[in-house]
Coordinates of C-alpha atoms in Angstrom, one line a residue:
M1 CA 0.0 0.1 -0.1
A2 CA 2.9 2.4 0.7
Q3 CA 4.1 1.9 -2.9
D4 CA 0.4 2.8 -4.1
S5 CA 0.2 6.0 -2.2
L6 CA 3.8 7.1 -3.5
R7 CA 2.7 6.7 -7.1
G8 CA -0.6 8.5 -6.5
D9 CA -2.8 5.6 -7.4
A10 CA -3.9 4.2 -3.8
D11 CA -7.5 4.9 -4.4
R12 CA -7.6 4.2 -8.3
A13 CA -9.9 1.2 -9.2
P14 CA -8.1 -1.1 -12.0
T15 CA -9.2 0.0 -15.2
R16 CA -11.0 -2.4 -17.5
G17 CA -8.8 -2.2 -20.6
N18 CA -9.4 -2.8 -24.2
G19 CA -7.0 -5.7 -24.4
P20 CA -8.0 -9.2 -25.0
G21 CA -10.4 -10.7 -23.1
S22 CA -12.0 -7.5 -22.5
P23 CA -16.1 -7.1 -22.4
S24 CA -15.6 -4.6 -25.4
E25 CA -13.9 -7.3 -27.7
A26 CA -16.6 -9.8 -26.7
W27 CA -19.2 -7.4 -27.7
T28 CA -17.2 -6.6 -31.0
I29 CA -17.1 -10.2 -31.9
L30 CA -20.9 -10.7 -31.1
S31 CA -21.6 -7.5 -33.5
H32 CA -19.6 -9.2 -36.3
L33 CA -21.7 -12.1 -36.1
I34 CA -25.0 -10.5 -36.1
T35 CA -23.9 -8.3 -38.6
G36 CA -22.9 -10.7 -41.1
I37 CA -26.1 -12.8 -40.5
L38 CA -28.3 -9.9 -41.1
V39 CA -26.6 -8.3 -44.1
F40 CA -26.3 -11.6 -45.9
G41 CA -29.6 -12.6 -45.0
L42 CA -31.3 -9.4 -46.0
A43 CA -29.5 -9.5 -49.4
G44 CA -30.9 -13.4 -49.7
W45 CA -34.4 -12.5 -48.7
G46 CA -34.2 -9.7 -51.3
L47 CA -33.2 -11.9 -53.9
D48 CA -35.8 -14.5 -52.9
T49 CA -38.4 -11.6 -53.5
L50 CA -36.8 -10.3 -56.6
L51 CA -36.3 -13.8 -58.2
G52 CA -39.3 -15.5 -56.5
T53 CA -37.2 -18.3 -55.2
R54 CA -37.3 -19.7 -51.5
W55 CA -33.7 -21.1 -51.2
L56 CA -31.7 -17.9 -51.4
L57 CA -32.4 -16.7 -48.0
L58 CA -31.1 -19.9 -46.4
V59 CA -27.7 -19.3 -48.8
G60 CA -27.6 -15.7 -47.5
L61 CA -27.7 -16.8 -43.8
L62 CA -25.2 -19.3 -44.2
L63 CA -22.8 -17.3 -46.3
G64 CA -23.2 -14.4 -43.8
L65 CA -22.4 -17.0 -40.8
G66 CA -19.4 -18.1 -42.7
A67 CA -18.0 -14.6 -43.5
S68 CA -18.5 -13.5 -40.0
F69 CA -16.4 -16.5 -38.7
A70 CA -13.8 -15.9 -41.3
L71 CA -13.6 -12.1 -40.4
I72 CA -13.3 -13.1 -36.4
Y73 CA -10.6 -15.5 -37.4
I74 CA -8.6 -13.5 -39.5
R75 CA -9.1 -10.5 -37.1
Y76 CA -8.7 -12.1 -33.6
L77 CA -6.9 -15.5 -34.0
Y78 CA -4.9 -15.8 -37.2
V79 CA -0.9 -15.4 -36.5
P80 CA 0.7 -14.8 -39.9
P81 CA 4.0 -16.8 -40.3
D82 CA 7.4 -15.3 -39.9
P83 CA 8.9 -14.2 -43.2
L84 CA 11.7 -16.3 -44.4
P85 CA 14.9 -14.4 -44.5
R86 CA 16.3 -13.2 -48.0
P87 CA 19.5 -14.3 -49.1
G88 CA 22.3 -11.8 -48.4
G89 CA 19.8 -9.7 -46.1
P90 CA 19.6 -9.6 -42.4
A91 CA 18.2 -12.9 -40.9
G92 CA 16.8 -11.6 -37.8
P93 CA 16.4 -8.6 -35.4
E94 CA 19.9 -9.7 -33.9
D95 CA 21.6 -9.1 -37.4
R96 CA 19.8 -5.7 -38.0
K97 CA 21.1 -4.3 -34.7
E98 CA 24.7 -5.4 -35.8
Q99 CA 24.2 -3.5 -38.9
H100 CA 22.6 -0.4 -37.3
G101 CA 25.4 0.1 -34.6

């Protein structure tokens, strides 16, 4: 506690950040899911109405769900692979430090 009072944050409550696992991130993921299903579902419904079919709504809903999952995967779960070093170029951060000083 003495350290807290020296820093001036003894009475400050812990903040809820925007980092991984925060409530705002969960709401963002949920909104991506709902929005993808609604947008593609409405497009399928509109095409069904326009063309007189009955199956494009289901296709739109499934495409929206798939697009939402793809967006969530790319945004939150995908980790790009490390690029391969170029011949004659620096192989990694250690080599770059040596070149720059």
